[in-house]
């Protein structure tokens, strides 16, 4: 449990900081994000959990690549299996992923608008919601105290 919390806390900070750097995002990166977002919406609407999880993970990979920080990308790749488990767990608990997709769309829109503050705010909101959902799934009694600290 401690390892999970440490991983999500570290990931929360890293990903929100990463999303707050949209000026590094290239036009091809943004185009690839658009394609993944379109495919992700189709997977969710079709109820395809496996495709949804794969595309959700791909979104995060593309976001890291768009930031152009190779060291950070490698660090986050090292916890990819934890991320996949988190996405699958949240999807099973919350439903097909419409909320996550909407939050991802907000992040992408901010990146494409060149608004690092908005991108970071949307990323922090997304990660906080995911952490809360996962903590409730793992330890319902501790979830409330985690939400207060987040």
CSV table of N, CA and C in Angstrom, one decimal:
chain,number,residue,atom,x,y,z
A,1,UNK,N,0.8,-1.2,0.0
A,1,UNK,CA,0.0,0.0,0.0
A,1,UNK,C,0.9,1.3,0.0
A,2,UNK,N,1.9,1.3,0.8
A,2,UNK,CA,2.8,2.4,0.9
A,2,UNK,C,3.5,2.7,-0.5
A,3,UNK,N,3.9,1.6,-1.2
A,3,UNK,CA,4.5,1.7,-2.5
A,3,UNK,C,3.5,2.3,-3.5
A,4,UNK,N,2.3,1.9,-3.4
A,4,UNK,CA,1.3,2.4,-4.3
A,4,UNK,C,1.1,3.9,-4.1
A,5,UNK,N,1.0,4.3,-2.8
A,5,UNK,CA,0.8,5.7,-2.5
A,5,UNK,C,2.0,6.5,-2.9
A,6,UNK,N,3.2,6.0,-2.7
A,6,UNK,CA,4.4,6.7,-3.1
A,6,UNK,C,4.4,6.9,-4.6
A,7,UNK,N,4.1,5.8,-5.3
A,7,UNK,CA,4.1,5.9,-6.8
A,7,UNK,C,3.1,6.9,-7.3
A,8,UNK,N,1.9,6.9,-6.8
A,8,UNK,CA,0.9,7.8,-7.3
A,8,UNK,C,1.2,9.3,-6.9
A,9,UNK,N,1.8,9.5,-5.7
A,9,UNK,CA,2.2,10.8,-5.3
A,9,UNK,C,3.3,11.4,-6.2
A,10,UNK,N,4.3,10.5,-6.5
A,10,UNK,CA,5.4,11.0,-7.4
A,10,UNK,C,4.9,11.2,-8.8
A,11,UNK,N,4.0,10.3,-9.2
A,11,UNK,CA,3.5,10.4,-10.6
A,11,UNK,C,2.6,11.7,-10.7
A,12,UNK,N,1.9,12.0,-9.6
A,12,UNK,CA,1.0,13.2,-9.6
A,12,UNK,C,1.8,14.4,-9.9
A,13,UNK,N,2.9,14.6,-9.2
A,13,UNK,CA,3.7,15.7,-9.3
A,13,UNK,C,4.4,15.8,-10.7
A,14,UNK,N,5.0,14.7,-11.1
A,14,UNK,CA,5.7,14.6,-12.4
A,14,UNK,C,4.7,14.9,-13.6
A,15,UNK,N,3.6,14.2,-13.6
A,15,UNK,CA,2.7,14.4,-14.7
A,15,UNK,C,2.1,15.8,-14.8
A,16,UNK,N,1.7,16.3,-13.6
A,16,UNK,CA,1.1,17.6,-13.7
A,16,UNK,C,2.1,18.7,-14.1
A,17,UNK,N,3.4,18.5,-13.7
A,17,UNK,CA,4.5,19.4,-14.2
A,17,UNK,C,4.7,19.2,-15.7
A,18,UNK,N,4.6,18.0,-16.1
A,18,UNK,CA,4.8,17.7,-17.5
A,18,UNK,C,3.7,18.3,-18.4
A,19,UNK,N,2.5,18.2,-17.9
A,19,UNK,CA,1.4,18.8,-18.7
A,19,UNK,C,1.5,20.3,-18.7
A,20,UNK,N,2.1,20.9,-17.7
A,20,UNK,CA,2.3,22.3,-17.7
A,20,UNK,C,3.4,22.8,-18.6
A,21,UNK,N,3.9,22.0,-19.5
A,21,UNK,CA,5.0,22.4,-20.4
A,21,UNK,C,4.5,22.2,-21.8
A,22,UNK,N,3.4,22.7,-22.2
A,22,UNK,CA,2.9,22.5,-23.6
A,22,UNK,C,3.7,23.2,-24.7
A,23,UNK,N,4.5,24.2,-24.3
A,23,UNK,CA,5.3,24.9,-25.3
A,23,UNK,C,6.2,24.0,-26.0
A,24,UNK,N,6.6,22.8,-25.4
A,24,UNK,CA,7.5,21.9,-26.0
A,24,UNK,C,6.7,21.0,-27.0
A,25,UNK,N,5.4,20.9,-26.9
A,25,UNK,CA,4.7,20.0,-27.8
A,25,UNK,C,4.8,20.4,-29.2
A,26,UNK,N,5.1,19.5,-30.1
A,26,UNK,CA,5.2,19.8,-31.5
A,26,UNK,C,3.9,19.5,-32.2
A,27,UNK,N,3.8,20.1,-33.4
A,27,UNK,CA,2.5,19.9,-34.2
A,27,UNK,C,2.3,18.4,-34.4
A,28,UNK,N,3.3,17.6,-34.8
A,28,UNK,CA,3.1,16.1,-34.9
A,28,UNK,C,2.6,15.5,-33.6
A,29,UNK,N,3.2,15.9,-32.4
A,29,UNK,CA,2.8,15.4,-31.1
A,29,UNK,C,1.3,15.6,-30.9
A,30,UNK,N,0.9,16.9,-31.2
A,30,UNK,CA,-0.5,17.2,-31.0
A,30,UNK,C,-1.4,16.4,-31.9
A,31,UNK,N,-1.0,16.2,-33.1
A,31,UNK,CA,-1.8,15.5,-34.1
A,31,UNK,C,-1.9,14.0,-33.6
A,32,UNK,N,-0.9,13.4,-33.1
A,32,UNK,CA,-0.9,12.1,-32.6
A,32,UNK,C,-1.9,12.0,-31.4
A,33,UNK,N,-1.8,13.0,-30.5
A,33,UNK,CA,-2.7,13.1,-29.4
A,33,UNK,C,-4.2,13.1,-29.8
A,34,UNK,N,-4.4,13.9,-30.9
A,34,UNK,CA,-5.8,14.0,-31.4
A,34,UNK,C,-6.3,12.6,-31.9
A,35,UNK,N,-5.4,11.9,-32.6
A,35,UNK,CA,-5.7,10.6,-33.2
A,35,UNK,C,-6.1,9.6,-32.0
A,36,UNK,N,-5.2,9.6,-31.0
A,36,UNK,CA,-5.4,8.7,-29.9
A,36,UNK,C,-6.7,9.1,-29.2
A,37,UNK,N,-7.0,10.4,-29.0
A,37,UNK,CA,-8.2,10.8,-28.3
A,37,UNK,C,-9.5,10.3,-29.1
A,38,UNK,N,-9.4,10.4,-30.4
A,38,UNK,CA,-10.5,9.9,-31.3
A,38,UNK,C,-10.7,8.4,-31.1
A,39,UNK,N,-9.6,7.6,-31.2
A,39,UNK,CA,-9.7,6.2,-31.0
A,39,UNK,C,-10.1,5.8,-29.6
A,40,UNK,N,-9.7,6.6,-28.7
A,40,UNK,CA,-10.1,6.3,-27.3
A,40,UNK,C,-11.6,6.5,-27.1
A,41,UNK,N,-12.1,7.5,-27.6
A,41,UNK,CA,-13.6,7.8,-27.5
A,41,UNK,C,-14.3,6.6,-28.2
A,42,UNK,N,-13.9,6.1,-29.3
A,42,UNK,CA,-14.5,5.0,-30.0
A,42,UNK,C,-14.5,3.7,-29.2
A,43,UNK,N,-13.3,3.5,-28.5
A,43,UNK,CA,-13.2,2.3,-27.7
A,43,UNK,C,-14.2,2.3,-26.5
A,44,UNK,N,-14.3,3.5,-25.9
A,44,UNK,CA,-15.2,3.7,-24.7
A,44,UNK,C,-16.6,3.5,-25.2
A,45,UNK,N,-17.0,4.1,-26.3
A,45,UNK,CA,-18.4,4.0,-26.8
A,45,UNK,C,-18.7,2.5,-27.1
A,46,UNK,N,-17.7,1.8,-27.6
A,46,UNK,CA,-17.9,0.3,-27.9
A,46,UNK,C,-17.8,-0.6,-26.7
A,47,UNK,N,-17.5,0.0,-25.6
A,47,UNK,CA,-17.4,-0.8,-24.3
A,47,UNK,C,-16.2,-1.8,-24.4
A,48,UNK,N,-15.1,-1.4,-25.1
A,48,UNK,CA,-13.9,-2.3,-25.2
A,48,UNK,C,-12.9,-1.9,-24.2
A,49,UNK,N,-13.0,-2.6,-23.0
A,49,UNK,CA,-12.1,-2.3,-21.9
A,49,UNK,C,-10.6,-2.4,-22.2
A,50,UNK,N,-10.3,-3.5,-22.9
A,50,UNK,CA,-8.8,-3.7,-23.2
A,50,UNK,C,-8.3,-2.6,-24.1
A,51,UNK,N,-9.0,-2.2,-25.1
A,51,UNK,CA,-8.6,-1.1,-26.0
A,51,UNK,C,-8.6,0.2,-25.2
A,52,UNK,N,-9.6,0.5,-24.4
A,52,UNK,CA,-9.7,1.7,-23.6
A,52,UNK,C,-8.4,1.8,-22.7
A,53,UNK,N,-8.0,0.7,-22.0
A,53,UNK,CA,-6.8,0.8,-21.2
A,53,UNK,C,-5.6,1.0,-22.0
A,54,UNK,N,-5.4,0.3,-23.2
A,54,UNK,CA,-4.3,0.5,-24.0
A,54,UNK,C,-4.2,2.0,-24.5
A,55,UNK,N,-5.3,2.5,-24.9
A,55,UNK,CA,-5.3,3.9,-25.4
A,55,UNK,C,-5.1,4.9,-24.3
A,56,UNK,N,-5.6,4.7,-23.2
A,56,UNK,CA,-5.4,5.5,-22.0
A,56,UNK,C,-3.9,5.6,-21.7
A,57,UNK,N,-3.2,4.4,-21.7
A,57,UNK,CA,-1.8,4.4,-21.5
A,57,UNK,C,-1.1,5.1,-22.6
A,58,UNK,N,-1.5,4.9,-23.8
A,58,UNK,CA,-0.8,5.5,-25.0
A,58,UNK,C,-0.9,7.1,-24.8
A,59,UNK,N,-2.1,7.6,-24.3
A,59,UNK,CA,-2.2,9.0,-24.1
A,59,UNK,C,-1.1,9.5,-23.2
A,60,UNK,N,-0.9,8.8,-22.1
A,60,UNK,CA,0.1,9.2,-21.2
A,60,UNK,C,1.5,9.2,-21.8
A,61,UNK,N,1.8,8.1,-22.6
A,61,UNK,CA,3.1,8.0,-23.3
A,61,UNK,C,3.3,9.2,-24.2
A,62,UNK,N,2.3,9.5,-25.0
A,62,UNK,CA,2.4,10.7,-25.9
A,62,UNK,C,2.5,12.0,-25.2
A,63,UNK,N,1.9,12.1,-24.1
A,63,UNK,CA,2.0,13.4,-23.3
A,63,UNK,C,3.5,13.5,-22.8
A,64,UNK,N,4.0,12.4,-22.4
A,64,UNK,CA,5.5,12.5,-21.9
A,64,UNK,C,6.4,12.8,-23.1
A,65,UNK,N,6.1,12.2,-24.2
A,65,UNK,CA,7.0,12.4,-25.4
A,65,UNK,C,6.8,13.9,-25.9
A,66,UNK,N,5.6,14.4,-25.8
A,66,UNK,CA,5.4,15.8,-26.2
A,66,UNK,C,6.2,16.8,-25.4
A,67,UNK,N,6.4,16.4,-24.2
A,67,UNK,CA,7.2,17.3,-23.3
A,67,UNK,C,8.7,17.3,-23.6
A,68,UNK,N,9.1,16.3,-24.3
A,68,UNK,CA,10.5,16.2,-24.7
A,68,UNK,C,11.5,16.0,-23.6
A,69,UNK,N,11.1,15.4,-22.5
A,69,UNK,CA,12.1,15.1,-21.4
A,69,UNK,C,12.3,13.6,-21.4
A,70,UNK,N,13.4,13.2,-22.0
A,70,UNK,CA,13.7,11.8,-22.1
A,70,UNK,C,13.9,11.1,-20.8
A,71,UNK,N,14.6,11.8,-19.9
A,71,UNK,CA,14.8,11.2,-18.5
A,71,UNK,C,13.5,11.0,-17.8
A,72,UNK,N,12.6,12.0,-17.8
A,72,UNK,CA,11.3,11.8,-17.2
A,72,UNK,C,10.5,10.7,-17.8
A,73,UNK,N,10.5,10.6,-19.2
A,73,UNK,CA,9.8,9.6,-19.9
A,73,UNK,C,10.3,8.2,-19.5
A,74,UNK,N,11.6,8.0,-19.3
A,74,UNK,CA,12.1,6.7,-18.9
A,74,UNK,C,11.7,6.4,-17.5
A,75,UNK,N,11.7,7.4,-16.6
A,75,UNK,CA,11.3,7.2,-15.2
A,75,UNK,C,9.8,6.7,-15.2
A,76,UNK,N,9.0,7.4,-15.9
A,76,UNK,CA,7.6,7.1,-15.9
A,76,UNK,C,7.3,5.8,-16.6
A,77,UNK,N,8.1,5.4,-17.6
A,77,UNK,CA,7.9,4.1,-18.2
A,77,UNK,C,8.2,3.0,-17.3
A,78,UNK,N,9.1,3.3,-16.3
A,78,UNK,CA,9.4,2.2,-15.3
A,78,UNK,C,8.2,1.8,-14.4
A,79,UNK,N,7.2,2.7,-14.4
A,79,UNK,CA,6.0,2.4,-13.6
A,79,UNK,C,4.8,2.2,-14.4
A,80,UNK,N,5.0,1.9,-15.7
A,80,UNK,CA,3.9,1.7,-16.7
A,80,UNK,C,2.9,0.6,-16.2
A,81,UNK,N,3.4,-0.5,-15.6
A,81,UNK,CA,2.5,-1.5,-15.2
A,81,UNK,C,1.6,-1.1,-14.1
A,82,UNK,N,2.1,-0.2,-13.2
A,82,UNK,CA,1.3,0.4,-12.1
A,82,UNK,C,0.2,1.3,-12.7
A,83,UNK,N,0.6,2.0,-13.7
A,83,UNK,CA,-0.4,2.9,-14.4
A,83,UNK,C,-1.4,2.1,-15.1
A,84,UNK,N,-1.1,1.0,-15.8
A,84,UNK,CA,-2.1,0.2,-16.4
A,84,UNK,C,-3.0,-0.4,-15.4
A,85,UNK,N,-2.5,-0.9,-14.3
A,85,UNK,CA,-3.4,-1.5,-13.3
A,85,UNK,C,-4.3,-0.4,-12.7
A,86,UNK,N,-3.8,0.8,-12.5
A,86,UNK,CA,-4.6,1.9,-12.0
A,86,UNK,C,-5.7,2.2,-12.9
A,87,UNK,N,-5.4,2.3,-14.2
A,87,UNK,CA,-6.5,2.6,-15.2
A,87,UNK,C,-7.5,1.5,-15.3
A,88,UNK,N,-7.1,0.3,-15.3
A,88,UNK,CA,-8.0,-0.8,-15.3
A,88,UNK,C,-8.9,-0.8,-14.0
A,89,UNK,N,-8.3,-0.6,-12.9
A,89,UNK,CA,-9.0,-0.6,-11.6
A,89,UNK,C,-10.0,0.5,-11.6
A,90,UNK,N,-9.6,1.7,-12.0
A,90,UNK,CA,-10.5,2.8,-12.0
A,90,UNK,C,-11.7,2.6,-13.0
A,91,UNK,N,-11.4,2.0,-14.2
A,91,UNK,CA,-12.4,1.8,-15.2
A,91,UNK,C,-13.4,0.8,-14.7
A,92,UNK,N,-13.0,-0.3,-14.0
A,92,UNK,CA,-13.9,-1.3,-13.5
A,92,UNK,C,-14.8,-0.7,-12.4
A,93,UNK,N,-14.2,0.3,-11.6
A,93,UNK,CA,-15.0,0.9,-10.5
A,93,UNK,C,-15.9,2.0,-11.0
A,94,UNK,N,-15.4,2.8,-11.9
A,94,UNK,CA,-16.1,4.0,-12.3
A,94,UNK,C,-17.0,3.8,-13.6
A,95,UNK,N,-16.7,2.8,-14.3
A,95,UNK,CA,-17.4,2.7,-15.6
A,95,UNK,C,-16.4,2.8,-16.8
A,96,UNK,N,-17.0,3.0,-17.9
A,96,UNK,CA,-16.2,2.8,-19.2
A,96,UNK,C,-15.1,3.9,-19.4
A,97,UNK,N,-15.0,4.9,-18.7
A,97,UNK,CA,-13.9,5.8,-18.9
A,97,UNK,C,-14.2,7.2,-19.5
A,98,UNK,N,-15.5,7.5,-19.5
A,98,UNK,CA,-15.9,8.8,-20.1
A,98,UNK,C,-15.3,10.0,-19.3
A,99,UNK,N,-15.3,9.9,-18.0
A,99,UNK,CA,-14.7,11.0,-17.2
A,99,UNK,C,-13.2,11.2,-17.5
A,100,UNK,N,-12.5,10.1,-17.5
A,100,UNK,CA,-11.0,10.2,-17.8
A,100,UNK,C,-10.8,10.8,-19.2
A,101,UNK,N,-11.6,10.3,-20.1
A,101,UNK,CA,-11.5,10.9,-21.5
A,101,UNK,C,-11.7,12.4,-21.5
A,102,UNK,N,-12.8,12.8,-20.8
A,102,UNK,CA,-13.1,14.2,-20.8
A,102,UNK,C,-12.0,15.0,-20.2
A,103,UNK,N,-11.4,14.5,-19.1
A,103,UNK,CA,-10.3,15.1,-18.5
A,103,UNK,C,-9.1,15.2,-19.3
A,104,UNK,N,-8.8,14.1,-20.1
A,104,UNK,CA,-7.7,14.1,-21.0
A,104,UNK,C,-7.9,15.1,-22.1
A,105,UNK,N,-9.2,15.2,-22.6
A,105,UNK,CA,-9.5,16.2,-23.6
A,105,UNK,C,-9.2,17.6,-23.1
A,106,UNK,N,-9.5,17.9,-21.9
A,106,UNK,CA,-9.2,19.2,-21.3
A,106,UNK,C,-7.7,19.5,-21.3
A,107,UNK,N,-6.9,18.5,-20.9
A,107,UNK,CA,-5.5,18.6,-20.9
A,107,UNK,C,-5.0,18.9,-22.3
A,108,UNK,N,-5.4,18.1,-23.3
A,108,UNK,CA,-5.0,18.3,-24.7
A,108,UNK,C,-5.4,19.7,-25.2
A,109,UNK,N,-6.6,20.1,-24.9
A,109,UNK,CA,-7.0,21.4,-25.4
A,109,UNK,C,-6.1,22.5,-24.8
A,110,UNK,N,-5.8,22.4,-23.6
A,110,UNK,CA,-4.9,23.4,-23.0
A,110,UNK,C,-3.5,23.4,-23.6
A,111,UNK,N,-3.0,22.2,-23.9
A,111,UNK,CA,-1.7,22.0,-24.5
A,111,UNK,C,-1.7,22.7,-25.9
A,112,UNK,N,-2.8,22.4,-26.7
A,112,UNK,CA,-2.9,22.9,-28.0
A,112,UNK,C,-3.1,24.4,-28.0
A,113,UNK,N,-3.7,24.9,-27.0
A,113,UNK,CA,-3.9,26.4,-26.9
A,113,UNK,C,-2.6,27.1,-26.4
A,114,UNK,N,-1.6,26.3,-26.0
A,114,UNK,CA,-0.4,26.8,-25.5
A,114,UNK,C,-0.5,27.5,-24.1
A,115,UNK,N,-1.4,26.9,-23.3
A,115,UNK,CA,-1.7,27.4,-21.9
A,115,UNK,C,-1.2,26.4,-20.9
A,116,UNK,N,0.1,26.6,-20.5
A,116,UNK,CA,0.7,25.7,-19.5
A,116,UNK,C,0.0,25.7,-18.2
A,117,UNK,N,-0.5,26.8,-17.7
A,117,UNK,CA,-1.2,26.8,-16.4
A,117,UNK,C,-2.4,26.0,-16.4
A,118,UNK,N,-3.2,26.2,-17.5
A,118,UNK,CA,-4.5,25.4,-17.6
A,118,UNK,C,-4.2,23.9,-17.8
A,119,UNK,N,-3.1,23.6,-18.5
A,119,UNK,CA,-2.8,22.2,-18.7
A,119,UNK,C,-2.4,21.5,-17.4
A,120,UNK,N,-1.6,22.2,-16.6
A,120,UNK,CA,-1.2,21.7,-15.3
A,120,UNK,C,-2.4,21.6,-14.4
A,121,UNK,N,-3.3,22.6,-14.4
A,121,UNK,CA,-4.4,22.5,-13.5
A,121,UNK,C,-5.3,21.3,-13.9
A,122,UNK,N,-5.5,21.1,-15.2
A,122,UNK,CA,-6.4,20.0,-15.6
A,122,UNK,C,-5.7,18.7,-15.2
A,123,UNK,N,-4.4,18.6,-15.4
A,123,UNK,CA,-3.6,17.4,-15.1
A,123,UNK,C,-3.7,17.1,-13.6
A,124,UNK,N,-3.6,18.1,-12.7
A,124,UNK,CA,-3.6,17.9,-11.3
A,124,UNK,C,-5.0,17.4,-10.9
A,125,UNK,N,-6.1,18.0,-11.5
A,125,UNK,CA,-7.4,17.6,-11.2
A,125,UNK,C,-7.7,16.1,-11.6
A,126,UNK,N,-7.2,15.8,-12.8
A,126,UNK,CA,-7.3,14.4,-13.3
A,126,UNK,C,-6.6,13.4,-12.3
A,127,UNK,N,-5.4,13.7,-12.0
A,127,UNK,CA,-4.6,12.8,-11.1
A,127,UNK,C,-5.3,12.7,-9.7
A,128,UNK,N,-5.7,13.8,-9.2
A,128,UNK,CA,-6.3,13.8,-7.8
A,128,UNK,C,-7.6,12.9,-7.9
A,129,UNK,N,-8.4,13.0,-8.9
A,129,UNK,CA,-9.6,12.2,-9.0
A,129,UNK,C,-9.2,10.7,-9.1
A,130,UNK,N,-8.2,10.4,-9.9
A,130,UNK,CA,-7.8,9.0,-10.1
A,130,UNK,C,-7.2,8.5,-8.8
A,131,UNK,N,-6.4,9.2,-8.1
A,131,UNK,CA,-5.9,8.8,-6.8
A,131,UNK,C,-7.0,8.5,-5.8
A,132,UNK,N,-8.0,9.4,-5.8
A,132,UNK,CA,-9.1,9.2,-4.8
A,132,UNK,C,-9.8,7.9,-5.2
A,133,UNK,N,-10.1,7.7,-6.4
A,133,UNK,CA,-10.8,6.5,-6.8
A,133,UNK,C,-10.1,5.2,-6.5
A,134,UNK,N,-8.8,5.2,-6.7
A,134,UNK,CA,-7.9,4.1,-6.5
A,134,UNK,C,-7.8,3.8,-5.0
A,135,UNK,N,-7.6,4.9,-4.2
A,135,UNK,CA,-7.5,4.7,-2.8
A,135,UNK,C,-8.8,4.2,-2.2
A,136,UNK,N,-9.9,4.6,-2.7
A,136,UNK,CA,-11.2,4.1,-2.2
A,136,UNK,C,-11.3,2.6,-2.5
A,137,UNK,N,-10.8,2.2,-3.7
A,137,UNK,CA,-10.9,0.8,-4.1
A,137,UNK,C,-10.0,0.0,-3.2
A,138,UNK,N,-8.8,0.4,-2.9
A,138,UNK,CA,-7.8,-0.3,-2.2
A,138,UNK,C,-8.1,-0.3,-0.7
A,139,UNK,N,-8.5,0.9,-0.1
A,139,UNK,CA,-8.7,1.0,1.3
A,139,UNK,C,-9.8,2.0,1.6
A,140,UNK,N,-11.0,1.6,1.5
A,140,UNK,CA,-12.1,2.6,1.7
A,140,UNK,C,-12.1,3.4,3.0
A,141,UNK,N,-11.5,2.9,4.0
A,141,UNK,CA,-11.4,3.7,5.3
A,141,UNK,C,-10.4,4.7,5.2
A,142,UNK,N,-9.3,4.5,4.5
A,142,UNK,CA,-8.2,5.5,4.4
A,142,UNK,C,-8.5,6.5,3.3
A,143,UNK,N,-9.4,6.2,2.4
A,143,UNK,CA,-9.6,7.1,1.2
A,143,UNK,C,-9.9,8.5,1.6
A,144,UNK,N,-10.8,8.7,2.6
A,144,UNK,CA,-11.2,10.0,3.0
A,144,UNK,C,-10.0,10.8,3.5
A,145,UNK,N,-9.1,10.2,4.3
A,145,UNK,CA,-8.0,11.0,4.8
A,145,UNK,C,-7.0,11.3,3.7
A,146,UNK,N,-6.9,10.4,2.7
A,146,UNK,CA,-6.0,10.7,1.5
A,146,UNK,C,-6.6,11.8,0.7
A,147,UNK,N,-7.9,11.9,0.5
A,147,UNK,CA,-8.5,13.0,-0.2
A,147,UNK,C,-8.2,14.4,0.5
A,148,UNK,N,-8.3,14.4,1.8
A,148,UNK,CA,-8.0,15.6,2.5
A,148,UNK,C,-6.6,16.1,2.3
A,149,UNK,N,-5.6,15.1,2.3
A,149,UNK,CA,-4.2,15.5,2.1
A,149,UNK,C,-3.8,15.8,0.7
A,150,UNK,N,-4.6,15.4,-0.3
A,150,UNK,CA,-4.2,15.6,-1.7
A,150,UNK,C,-4.2,17.0,-2.1
